[in-house]
XYZ file of C-alpha atoms in Angstrom:
761
model
C 274.325 174.864 55.655
C 274.584 172.926 51.890
C 274.897 175.591 49.578
C 273.622 175.457 45.515
C 276.364 176.023 43.103
C 276.614 179.401 41.877
C 275.590 180.669 38.713
C 279.411 181.257 37.873
C 280.040 177.503 37.990
C 277.091 176.841 35.799
C 278.326 179.320 32.834
C 281.833 177.915 33.624
C 280.443 174.335 32.900
C 278.436 175.661 29.487
C 281.755 177.015 28.363
C 283.241 173.935 28.701
C 280.402 171.926 26.701
C 279.110 174.564 23.843
C 282.257 173.866 22.020
C 282.175 170.287 21.852
C 278.196 170.431 21.403
C 278.810 172.901 18.111
C 281.813 169.959 17.046
C 279.106 167.576 17.563
C 276.541 168.706 15.384
C 279.251 170.179 12.757
C 280.709 166.758 12.418
C 276.456 164.996 12.401
C 276.375 167.752 9.483
C 278.976 167.107 7.392
C 278.829 163.281 7.606
C 275.082 163.514 7.154
C 275.846 165.831 3.579
C 278.381 163.106 2.422
C 275.968 159.798 3.197
C 273.947 161.747 1.130
C 276.385 162.833 -1.768
C 277.867 159.540 -1.690
C 274.270 156.947 -1.745
C 272.407 158.904 -4.448
C 275.899 158.918 -6.727
C 276.290 155.738 -6.635
C 280.032 156.106 -5.191
C 279.168 153.028 -2.495
C 277.917 150.984 -5.274
C 281.183 148.813 -5.528
C 280.705 148.497 -1.402
C 277.313 147.177 -2.027
C 277.902 144.510 -4.011
C 280.525 143.154 -2.056
C 279.002 142.899 0.849
C 275.975 141.620 -0.810
C 278.135 138.859 -2.487
C 279.129 137.629 0.780
C 275.452 137.609 2.218
C 274.441 135.664 -1.320
C 277.800 133.294 -0.564
C 276.949 132.493 3.124
C 272.552 132.169 2.589
C 272.904 130.384 -0.746
C 269.891 127.879 -0.099
C 270.593 124.623 -1.766
C 268.885 123.840 -5.840
C 265.620 122.212 -6.162
C 265.650 118.795 -7.716
C 262.862 120.073 -10.116
C 265.374 121.460 -11.800
C 267.033 119.878 -14.276
C 270.462 121.366 -16.804
C 271.007 119.452 -19.906
C 274.162 120.568 -21.238
C 275.700 120.573 -25.038
C 279.238 120.092 -23.641
C 282.688 119.322 -25.204
C 282.107 115.592 -25.036
C 278.674 115.586 -26.528
C 279.942 117.493 -29.468
C 283.380 115.281 -29.569
C 280.500 112.338 -29.644
C 278.144 113.755 -32.145
C 279.759 116.481 -34.408
C 281.068 119.497 -34.513
C 278.587 122.837 -33.958
C 276.402 123.737 -35.325
C 273.348 120.520 -35.332
C 271.034 120.842 -37.419
C 266.970 121.117 -36.803
C 266.882 116.712 -37.073
C 268.986 116.121 -33.955
C 267.421 119.538 -31.737
C 264.282 117.945 -33.002
C 264.948 114.805 -31.423
C 266.638 115.906 -28.498
C 262.827 117.609 -27.776
C 261.377 114.278 -28.445
C 263.213 112.400 -25.900
C 262.614 115.274 -22.944
C 259.014 114.644 -23.847
C 258.772 110.800 -23.768
C 260.926 110.618 -20.872
C 258.455 113.164 -19.005
C 259.528 116.383 -18.403
C 257.166 119.172 -17.718
C 258.387 122.089 -19.495
C 261.587 122.136 -21.948
C 263.669 125.602 -22.053
C 265.198 124.994 -25.064
C 268.628 127.989 -25.106
C 269.759 127.279 -28.661
C 269.735 129.263 -31.690
C 269.931 127.988 -34.977
C 271.623 128.945 -38.027
C 268.587 130.778 -39.740
C 269.565 129.200 -43.048
C 268.382 125.959 -41.857
C 265.058 124.241 -42.265
C 263.421 124.255 -38.632
C 260.357 121.803 -39.915
C 262.019 118.958 -38.015
C 262.322 121.052 -34.781
C 258.686 122.949 -35.672
C 256.728 119.646 -35.734
C 258.703 118.227 -32.110
C 257.861 121.418 -30.440
C 254.070 120.730 -31.942
C 254.102 117.385 -30.313
C 255.283 118.383 -27.529
C 252.739 120.919 -26.536
C 250.168 118.548 -27.699
C 250.604 116.324 -24.987
C 251.151 119.705 -22.839
C 254.676 120.336 -22.416
C 255.992 124.093 -22.577
C 259.065 124.577 -24.476
C 260.230 128.184 -25.008
C 263.074 128.982 -27.163
C 265.127 132.746 -27.159
C 264.311 135.227 -29.318
C 267.371 136.481 -31.094
C 268.069 139.597 -30.739
C 270.623 141.992 -32.249
C 272.100 145.200 -31.254
C 272.214 147.051 -33.252
C 269.796 146.500 -36.116
C 270.715 146.160 -39.575
C 270.018 149.947 -41.528
C 270.901 152.119 -38.848
C 268.073 150.320 -36.821
C 268.453 150.120 -32.606
C 267.864 146.340 -32.605
C 266.523 143.567 -34.801
C 264.728 140.678 -33.291
C 264.405 136.535 -34.739
C 261.878 134.559 -33.181
C 261.997 131.650 -32.475
C 260.688 128.809 -34.473
C 257.011 128.204 -34.735
C 255.520 127.120 -31.630
C 257.962 127.998 -29.654
C 257.139 130.467 -26.537
C 259.312 133.246 -27.259
C 261.770 134.751 -24.127
C 264.821 136.808 -24.492
C 267.977 134.906 -22.895
C 270.290 138.562 -22.383
C 272.522 138.651 -19.794
C 273.203 141.967 -17.752
C 276.355 142.828 -15.862
C 276.810 145.627 -13.190
C 279.413 147.788 -13.001
C 282.279 145.581 -12.010
C 281.147 142.567 -14.466
C 279.526 140.503 -12.250
C 276.318 138.863 -12.727
C 273.727 139.948 -10.017
C 269.950 140.886 -11.512
C 268.232 140.117 -14.572
C 265.313 141.611 -16.121
C 262.061 139.567 -16.189
C 260.736 141.954 -19.236
C 262.015 142.931 -22.482
C 259.529 145.166 -24.223
C 260.393 145.772 -28.203
C 258.634 145.024 -30.931
C 257.094 142.780 -28.728
C 257.006 142.153 -25.034
C 259.219 139.364 -24.244
C 259.654 137.625 -21.107
C 262.621 135.644 -19.504
C 262.910 132.565 -21.149
C 262.586 131.427 -17.455
C 259.365 132.772 -17.357
C 258.151 131.790 -20.343
C 259.299 128.035 -19.637
C 257.384 128.416 -15.785
C 254.568 130.284 -17.039
C 254.761 133.286 -14.521
C 253.495 135.848 -17.492
C 252.350 138.861 -16.167
C 249.133 138.928 -14.588
C 249.091 134.862 -13.532
C 252.197 135.391 -10.943
C 252.788 137.174 -8.338
C 256.715 137.345 -9.345
C 255.228 140.064 -12.737
C 252.823 141.978 -11.181
C 253.334 145.342 -11.371
C 254.987 145.563 -14.770
C 253.761 148.479 -16.886
C 251.593 148.109 -19.893
C 253.317 146.772 -22.910
C 253.601 149.582 -25.389
C 255.111 148.603 -28.818
C 258.070 149.822 -30.784
C 259.307 149.852 -33.477
C 262.718 149.105 -34.629
C 264.258 152.735 -34.442
C 262.975 152.704 -30.426
C 266.052 151.142 -27.729
C 264.503 147.749 -26.441
C 263.495 148.769 -22.886
C 264.028 146.571 -20.151
C 261.428 145.796 -17.045
C 260.550 144.111 -13.539
C 264.448 144.157 -12.492
C 265.279 141.095 -10.199
C 267.817 140.434 -8.274
C 268.794 136.321 -8.852
C 268.990 133.941 -6.127
C 271.871 132.054 -6.835
C 272.462 128.374 -4.711
C 276.011 128.343 -4.491
C 278.628 128.308 -6.935
C 278.587 126.626 -10.047
C 277.971 122.862 -10.094
C 275.022 122.854 -8.148
C 272.079 121.795 -9.970
C 271.656 118.141 -10.953
C 272.852 118.108 -14.767
C 273.262 115.530 -17.963
C 274.922 115.578 -21.567
C 272.321 115.966 -23.984
C 274.680 113.131 -25.775
C 272.789 110.650 -22.886
C 269.636 112.057 -23.678
C 270.156 111.605 -27.402
C 271.317 108.010 -26.954
C 268.212 106.586 -24.790
C 270.768 106.633 -21.662
C 269.473 108.811 -19.615
C 267.460 107.117 -17.030
C 263.667 108.696 -16.622
C 262.753 108.879 -13.460
C 265.911 112.171 -13.312
C 264.341 113.815 -16.655
C 260.305 112.837 -15.203
C 258.265 116.082 -13.893
C 261.364 118.046 -14.315
C 261.458 121.425 -15.322
C 264.599 120.872 -17.918
C 267.273 123.322 -19.635
C 269.112 122.619 -22.798
C 272.007 125.211 -22.842
C 275.907 125.202 -24.198
C 278.278 124.955 -22.007
C 281.175 123.862 -24.693
C 284.456 125.916 -23.979
C 284.453 128.312 -27.271
C 280.436 127.907 -27.771
C 279.793 129.425 -24.412
C 280.066 132.357 -22.399
C 280.827 132.123 -18.624
C 280.150 135.257 -16.109
C 281.191 136.138 -13.204
C 278.416 135.753 -10.535
C 277.802 136.772 -6.756
C 278.400 133.216 -6.322
C 281.571 132.007 -8.436
C 284.245 132.962 -6.174
C 287.285 131.112 -6.990
C 285.656 128.109 -8.537
C 285.401 130.041 -12.398
C 282.607 131.911 -14.307
C 278.768 130.417 -14.471
C 277.362 129.245 -17.792
C 273.876 131.298 -18.511
C 272.047 128.138 -18.696
C 273.086 127.537 -15.178
C 272.160 131.538 -14.231
C 268.934 130.609 -16.004
C 268.507 127.591 -13.700
C 268.849 129.672 -10.606
C 265.991 132.219 -12.105
C 263.507 129.438 -12.873
C 264.189 128.056 -9.406
C 262.743 131.601 -7.664
C 260.071 131.759 -9.760
C 259.221 127.641 -9.053
C 259.555 128.538 -5.205
C 257.798 132.031 -5.205
C 261.127 133.428 -4.498
C 261.557 137.447 -5.258
C 264.490 138.983 -4.220
C 264.903 142.974 -4.870
C 266.333 145.960 -4.232
C 264.801 148.089 -1.725
C 266.069 151.560 -3.507
C 268.615 154.587 -2.434
C 265.907 155.804 -0.228
C 265.821 153.470 1.675
C 269.679 152.988 1.956
C 269.973 156.366 2.614
C 267.765 156.292 5.366
C 269.511 153.864 7.061
C 272.714 154.924 7.061
C 271.191 158.317 8.956
C 269.763 156.500 11.251
C 272.776 154.515 12.190
C 274.992 157.733 12.065
C 272.668 159.480 14.334
C 272.321 156.882 16.824
C 276.705 156.145 17.076
C 276.965 159.989 17.299
C 274.752 160.014 20.385
C 276.133 157.218 21.809
C 280.142 158.788 21.641
C 278.265 161.969 23.252
C 276.880 160.541 26.217
C 278.693 157.629 26.532
C 282.145 156.547 28.061
C 285.095 155.639 24.858
C 284.850 152.251 25.673
C 281.409 151.863 25.924
C 280.834 153.845 22.649
C 282.986 151.883 21.066
C 281.641 148.510 21.819
C 278.169 150.058 20.986
C 279.572 151.340 17.520
C 280.515 147.603 16.633
C 277.247 146.464 18.105
C 275.723 148.983 15.555
C 277.932 147.350 12.563
C 277.131 144.028 12.991
C 273.407 144.791 13.872
C 273.568 146.612 10.498
C 275.023 143.990 8.584
C 272.844 140.795 10.114
C 269.316 143.088 9.656
C 270.721 143.662 5.545
C 271.458 139.705 5.407
C 267.632 138.942 7.570
C 265.869 141.211 5.397
C 267.410 139.722 2.311
C 266.515 135.988 3.255
C 263.652 136.239 5.152
C 261.620 138.955 2.947
C 263.810 139.486 -0.195
C 264.612 142.734 0.229
C 267.832 143.983 -0.258
C 268.655 147.694 1.525
C 272.198 148.532 0.481
C 274.393 148.509 4.073
C 277.308 150.312 2.375
C 276.304 153.582 3.860
C 275.209 152.662 6.997
C 278.874 150.794 7.183
C 280.661 153.921 6.118
C 279.209 155.972 8.766
C 279.870 153.547 11.258
C 283.675 152.949 10.487
C 284.152 156.668 9.250
C 282.038 158.269 12.313
C 284.249 157.438 15.086
C 287.240 158.673 14.109
C 286.567 161.791 12.721
C 284.492 162.693 15.986
C 287.513 161.531 18.129
C 289.901 163.896 15.662
C 287.394 166.691 16.333
C 286.989 166.360 19.738
C 290.635 166.233 20.611
C 291.318 169.324 18.751
C 288.389 170.830 20.794
C 289.638 169.027 24.196
C 293.440 170.235 23.352
C 292.097 173.798 22.476
C 290.270 173.938 25.975
C 292.910 172.429 28.187
C 295.762 174.587 26.670
C 293.656 177.785 27.146
C 292.767 176.323 30.877
C 296.697 175.457 30.976
C 297.742 178.783 30.135
C 295.482 180.934 31.783
C 296.283 178.784 35.389
C 300.080 179.826 35.118
C 302.538 178.297 37.116
C 300.347 179.200 40.418
C 303.332 180.807 42.163
C 305.787 177.511 42.152
C 309.009 176.920 40.347
C 308.490 175.301 36.766
C 308.860 172.614 35.424
C 312.586 171.994 32.878
C 310.785 171.006 29.615
C 312.264 171.165 26.657
C 310.877 172.815 23.535
C 307.156 171.498 22.097
C 307.240 170.801 18.424
C 303.507 170.732 17.878
C 300.199 171.218 19.757
C 299.939 168.428 20.729
C 303.074 167.648 22.786
C 302.894 171.467 23.944
C 299.427 170.620 25.861
C 301.418 167.066 27.228
C 304.090 169.757 28.801
C 301.781 172.036 30.098
C 300.014 169.368 31.346
C 302.901 167.766 32.670
C 303.886 170.822 34.660
C 300.232 171.421 35.914
C 300.853 168.300 37.281
C 303.540 169.141 39.188
C 302.486 172.327 40.509
C 299.148 170.439 41.781
C 301.016 168.186 43.552
C 302.954 170.449 45.550
C 300.272 172.297 45.936
C 299.113 169.400 47.303
C 301.560 168.837 49.478
C 301.510 172.549 50.911
C 297.410 172.258 51.697
C 298.858 168.472 53.607
C 301.044 170.245 55.521
C 298.761 172.968 56.081
C 296.375 171.213 57.149
C 298.573 168.926 59.452
C 299.873 172.312 61.002
C 297.023 174.033 61.989
C 296.685 174.035 65.727
C 292.762 173.276 65.965
C 292.222 169.537 66.102
C 290.634 169.423 62.163
C 288.902 166.505 60.177
C 288.153 166.166 56.620
C 284.695 164.169 56.532
C 283.811 162.405 53.073
C 280.084 162.420 51.569
C 280.491 158.640 52.090
C 281.490 158.637 56.142
C 284.566 158.305 56.164
C 287.397 160.722 57.506
C 289.788 160.800 54.845
C 291.973 163.458 56.009
C 292.873 164.566 59.540
C 296.200 166.977 61.513
C 298.455 165.856 64.357
C 295.868 167.845 66.340
C 292.693 165.498 66.058
C 295.224 162.518 66.065
C 295.907 163.484 69.422
C 292.712 163.924 70.625
C 291.205 160.919 69.098
C 293.594 158.327 68.542
C 296.279 157.710 65.885
C 293.779 157.016 63.013
C 290.851 159.060 63.704
C 287.055 157.489 62.198
C 283.955 158.067 63.040
C 283.828 155.514 65.860
C 286.469 157.551 67.454
C 284.953 161.114 67.238
C 281.722 159.625 68.857
C 284.095 157.954 72.030
C 285.875 161.652 72.547
C 282.108 162.973 73.074
C 280.306 160.242 74.532
C 279.083 162.224 77.374
C 277.891 164.983 75.999
C 274.785 163.491 74.428
C 275.100 164.063 70.848
C 274.109 161.473 67.505
C 276.001 159.277 65.704
C 278.911 161.845 64.112
C 279.288 161.511 60.447
C 277.826 163.238 57.106
C 274.084 162.810 57.930
C 274.556 164.152 61.144
C 276.209 167.385 59.490
C 273.657 168.156 56.741
C 270.547 168.698 59.371
C 270.095 172.195 59.001
C 269.918 171.936 63.268
C 272.658 169.958 63.491
C 273.593 169.861 67.123
C 277.153 168.966 66.104
C 277.766 172.764 66.360
C 278.517 174.393 69.226
C 280.581 173.496 73.058
C 281.041 170.690 74.162
C 283.138 169.191 76.882
C 285.566 165.824 75.382
C 286.373 162.683 77.845
C 289.655 164.238 78.658
C 288.337 167.286 79.656
C 288.694 169.877 77.333
C 286.044 172.382 75.931
C 285.663 171.824 72.506
C 284.078 174.519 70.043
C 282.596 172.377 67.089
C 282.577 174.034 63.983
C 282.172 173.085 60.450
C 281.591 174.014 57.261
C 280.838 172.298 53.221
C 283.954 170.892 51.257
C 283.229 171.270 47.524
C 285.221 170.700 44.154
C 286.054 173.430 42.109
C 282.479 172.710 40.065
C 281.127 173.786 43.473
C 279.408 169.989 44.298
C 279.416 168.676 47.783
C 282.184 166.157 48.736
C 281.839 166.020 52.732
C 282.703 168.332 55.594
C 285.485 170.073 57.160
C 285.175 170.094 61.129
C 287.303 171.774 63.512
C 287.709 170.758 67.112
C 289.043 174.207 68.260
C 290.044 173.689 72.167
C 288.386 176.950 74.435
C 289.573 175.431 77.540
C 291.812 178.116 78.160
C 289.168 180.791 77.120
C 286.701 179.491 79.256
C 288.623 179.628 82.104
C 289.465 183.062 81.339
C 286.239 184.001 81.439
C 285.170 182.378 84.407
C 288.114 184.123 86.314
C 287.451 187.306 84.680
C 283.652 186.879 85.941
C 284.823 186.394 89.237
C 287.274 188.764 89.675
C 284.309 191.153 88.398
C 282.068 190.072 91.102
C 284.799 190.516 93.431
C 285.390 194.008 92.648
C 281.851 195.110 92.491
C 281.347 193.328 95.609
C 284.095 195.398 97.344
C 283.400 198.540 95.374
C 279.559 198.004 96.753
C 279.282 197.062 100.165
C 282.121 199.716 101.388
C 279.996 202.321 98.931
C 276.688 200.888 100.603
C 278.208 201.130 104.279
C 278.990 204.436 103.782
C 275.671 205.313 102.825
C 274.684 203.746 105.714
C 276.969 205.905 107.883
C 276.093 209.468 106.915
C 272.118 208.792 106.807
C 272.761 207.856 110.563
C 275.028 210.028 111.439
C 274.111 213.121 113.424
C 275.567 216.512 113.293
C 277.505 216.322 109.862
C 277.277 219.237 107.481
C 274.084 218.664 105.128
C 276.735 220.084 102.362
C 279.076 217.253 103.401
C 276.592 215.024 103.680
C 275.350 215.130 100.199
C 278.707 215.107 98.757
C 279.718 212.018 100.504
C 276.466 210.140 99.132
C 277.051 211.670 95.456
C 280.750 209.971 95.429
C 279.292 206.427 97.320
C 276.549 206.647 94.394
C 278.715 207.227 91.827
C 281.179 204.308 92.808
C 278.522 202.144 92.914
C 277.021 203.190 89.683
C 280.271 202.632 88.601
C 280.825 199.382 89.781
C 277.187 198.008 88.598
C 277.792 200.008 84.523
C 281.203 198.436 84.835
C 279.814 194.766 85.430
C 277.134 195.497 82.969
C 279.414 196.279 80.341
C 281.619 193.414 80.574
C 279.170 191.000 80.184
C 277.570 192.836 77.581
C 281.438 193.053 75.784
C 281.348 189.056 76.630
C 278.955 188.083 73.943
C 277.657 184.603 73.732
C 274.075 186.147 74.462
C 271.138 183.344 75.562
C 269.481 184.879 72.226
C 265.386 184.098 70.971
C 262.413 185.816 69.589
C 261.962 188.926 71.356
C 259.194 191.860 70.863
C 261.687 195.258 70.704
C 258.837 196.750 71.024
C 257.394 195.649 73.860
C 260.728 196.320 75.516
C 261.101 199.452 74.544
C 257.176 199.922 76.624
C 258.747 198.178 79.373
C 261.925 200.725 79.441
C 259.546 203.340 78.832
C 257.900 202.386 81.933
C 260.226 201.744 84.113
C 261.969 204.983 83.366
C 258.531 207.406 83.838
C 258.373 207.254 87.748
C 261.952 208.945 87.077
C 260.376 211.419 84.468
C 257.748 212.591 86.360
C 259.983 213.433 89.294
C 262.319 215.709 87.138
C 258.988 217.255 85.079
C 259.787 215.155 81.440
C 257.382 214.017 79.944
C 258.285 210.547 78.072
C 256.026 209.255 74.742
C 256.378 206.669 72.740
C 255.637 206.620 69.062
C 255.319 202.831 66.844
C 255.315 200.919 69.733
C 251.678 199.700 69.477
C 252.667 197.023 67.031
C 254.970 193.451 67.625
C 258.338 194.385 66.222
C 260.071 190.913 66.290
C 263.746 190.438 66.592
C 266.405 187.274 67.421
C 268.410 188.892 70.837
C 268.462 189.119 74.430
C 265.831 190.463 76.301
C 267.209 191.828 79.419
C 270.346 192.905 77.803
C 268.246 195.132 74.930
C 265.613 196.488 78.047
C 269.024 197.961 79.791
C 270.176 199.315 76.155
C 267.128 201.038 75.994
C 267.036 202.485 79.568
C 270.757 203.889 79.346
C 269.178 205.716 76.202
C 266.829 206.931 78.137
C 268.298 207.883 80.962
C 271.045 209.535 79.429
C 268.304 211.930 77.868
C 266.798 212.787 81.305
C 269.653 213.776 82.319
C 270.232 216.657 79.724
C 266.131 217.037 78.771
C 265.176 220.591 80.182
C 262.426 220.760 82.916
C 258.697 220.549 80.744
C 260.742 219.078 77.534
C 259.551 215.932 75.798
C 261.275 212.635 74.912
C 260.513 210.730 72.006
C 260.892 207.114 71.757
C 260.200 206.113 68.376
C 260.384 202.650 66.755
C 260.078 201.858 63.171
C 261.283 199.790 60.294
C 259.984 196.222 59.268
C 260.889 192.693 59.742
C 264.576 193.387 58.365
C 265.772 195.578 60.242
C 264.868 198.374 63.400
C 265.558 201.241 64.147
C 264.636 203.072 67.002
C 265.311 206.477 68.153
C 265.452 208.369 71.357
C 265.228 212.062 70.971
C 265.495 214.582 73.750
C 265.105 218.700 73.702
C 268.329 219.281 75.927
C 271.345 221.196 74.744
C 272.954 218.987 72.182
C 276.350 217.587 71.552
C 279.200 218.940 69.928
C 280.134 217.432 66.613
C 283.592 216.833 67.749
C 282.238 214.975 70.597
C 279.613 212.818 69.132
C 281.941 210.064 68.150
C 283.551 209.439 71.208
C 279.983 208.945 73.402
C 280.447 205.461 72.818
C 283.558 204.968 74.486
C 284.384 203.927 78.277
C 284.427 206.937 80.896
C 282.855 209.439 78.011
C 279.983 211.705 78.401
C 278.269 214.361 76.640
C 277.850 217.071 79.048
C 277.208 218.518 82.911
C 274.482 215.827 83.137
C 276.589 213.739 85.730
C 277.036 209.505 85.009
C 280.426 207.927 84.833
C 280.555 207.248 81.405
C 279.705 203.802 80.802
C 275.730 203.805 79.916
C 276.652 204.562 76.280
C 279.725 201.686 76.098
C 276.937 199.436 76.762
C 274.779 200.128 74.379
C 277.053 200.325 71.704
C 278.396 196.460 72.706
C 274.469 195.273 73.223
C 273.956 196.821 69.686
C 276.992 194.962 67.876
C 276.324 192.056 69.671
C 272.697 191.746 68.000
C 274.528 192.840 64.233
C 273.166 195.725 65.070
C 275.170 199.769 65.644
C 274.843 202.556 67.586
C 274.977 206.279 66.200
C 273.920 209.941 67.800
C 272.918 212.896 65.866
C 272.918 216.220 67.167
C 272.760 219.714 66.326
C 274.263 222.289 69.431
C 271.203 224.166 70.495
C 268.690 221.682 69.623
C 268.859 218.574 71.216
C 269.956 215.209 70.155
C 268.854 211.830 69.450
C 270.435 208.287 70.036
C 269.711 205.623 67.508
C 269.745 201.652 67.651
C 269.630 200.156 64.211
C 269.149 196.197 64.750
C 268.615 193.218 62.141
C 264.810 192.012 62.478
C 263.596 188.143 63.029
C 265.159 186.523 59.702
C 268.471 188.434 59.586
C 269.047 187.577 63.269
C 268.531 184.000 63.283
C 270.391 183.844 59.505
C 273.590 185.693 61.787
C 273.083 183.585 64.624
C 273.862 180.317 61.990
C 276.741 181.273 60.796
């Protein structure tokens, strides 16, 4: 019968797991707080930027054909003369671009305020009359004169004003642009101005707060921050030098229908900026950065940062996932799980930017996935090392010689040395256990849960063969009518593989088994013993034969003596009575000895019996004898059922012996009481008489062989028989007496449930 794990084993498991769970929660809490501080403080901005730059380089779309850059480059300056140029030349460039079919023109050139811009104003008017938008930058100086925050100078009349400010991140790299600058007026970015994506007309600027005018003393305010959708490293957009436009050499089909961006790229006149996609190609000019913004607006591409809250949420979710994975998964699988999460985070961030234009900074999540595993591994190692050190210290040397080792220098080395020493001692114990198993005189096998015989001793090999197996065990008991041997048959509550069976070699084997459990209480299999009781059964048979012969040889002469005495004539009456008494005493002695020997032999045929019915039957049997002696027998509590697990005939004989013993000492006219009480777990049967009682010094001797309690006669075996039957049923027999006030003989017997459990064990 399999037993459940002891509660103490559960407590041991909890003591082992609880420190690990506490440490896990501590690491999780610390990492969560650290991520909160790192992300909200911007400490991970550089990591986010590095991942963003790689993503932008990898996912940059091609430059659209609808955008053309016209450069004021070094060759144009060398051909057309040094900078600055007068307004007439700029007016000529606008006229030529309009004539070639340009759809819109961004002329990102700031003129010197001292020159006359009348020709340029006229060219802008002519362009707009033909439906061509011309946008030019507002010249913003920060700080402005006379202590003002800024000074804004508008472009020539007729041009659509827009700002051309470029903002870098903390690392000096351009990744974003401010679509709106609010000052004394609202100035959109030149890309917005040239494409017509003003607020209220294009979804790119929906949600911008209403304009509030600011005077020169207020700082400029940037609105509608957008990430720039770079089309790759510098040189991706089509371009023409301005000298080719002015000379009329530019192909019309290269300009017609396109948005043209005019900007300075000549060395010394134009700044070049580091961007997310610059790489080894060097810096990118302002006009090419503007071209990427224009391309985004024309293609409806809107890139934005998702915000700190979403980055923090992503980091915490990844932290929880990887921590749970490391808690419940094997170390190797947990490592694969962490790498998979890291790849998932990076791919999700890139997919969000490419598919929906939202960038969720993955830096916090990357830090969580990279830092949580080593931090947790360190803390787990510390907890496991402490636990292992405590357990190894508590384990001691197991009574075996200690292993010689050098003095440890650190906790891990000390724990390693202790573990190595314990492994040596466990190996010694294993060898000792193996020697003990092989040295057992009874055939013994260990059967695992999987059904195989995992170990056996020499006696088992002699019985079942050199390599005992389930099949060889079945073959050894082939004639016993048993089912197939194995774990399933042993685990059954009413398994037939328990009891005495004759083996193929003729020996009688008592088969007993018990569960084989590990240190945690989990069942690993069965330990099965096949004890050879052939000699015992032969001895019992010989004893039974001797008893039969003894009792027959004792009874037969005495029966003959009784017959001769009864037929003898002329024999004095006193002599005849004396001979009859001695013969009957000898016959009683033989019968009593035979009953006692069988009671002490055990192995009763047990079953469900009613103790109340047995006691009633015993009272009825002794009633005629009691009537002849003038004694009354009262039965109390015999009307209700009193079930127990026992042998009917032996219990009957024991109760009859108690009543007979009481009759020997009961005075004429007295009453013997047979009282039964108790419940299903325990029964008590009392036989009370009103005789002279038993002295205290004799009470403890009454249940021994050939002991009597007075002058009532008897051979002294009846009460010994009662004690043997009581103990054979798992009970007790006792006597209580006060001299001169009778005696009470008591049987305590287990009830039906307790008796069955005792029999099963």
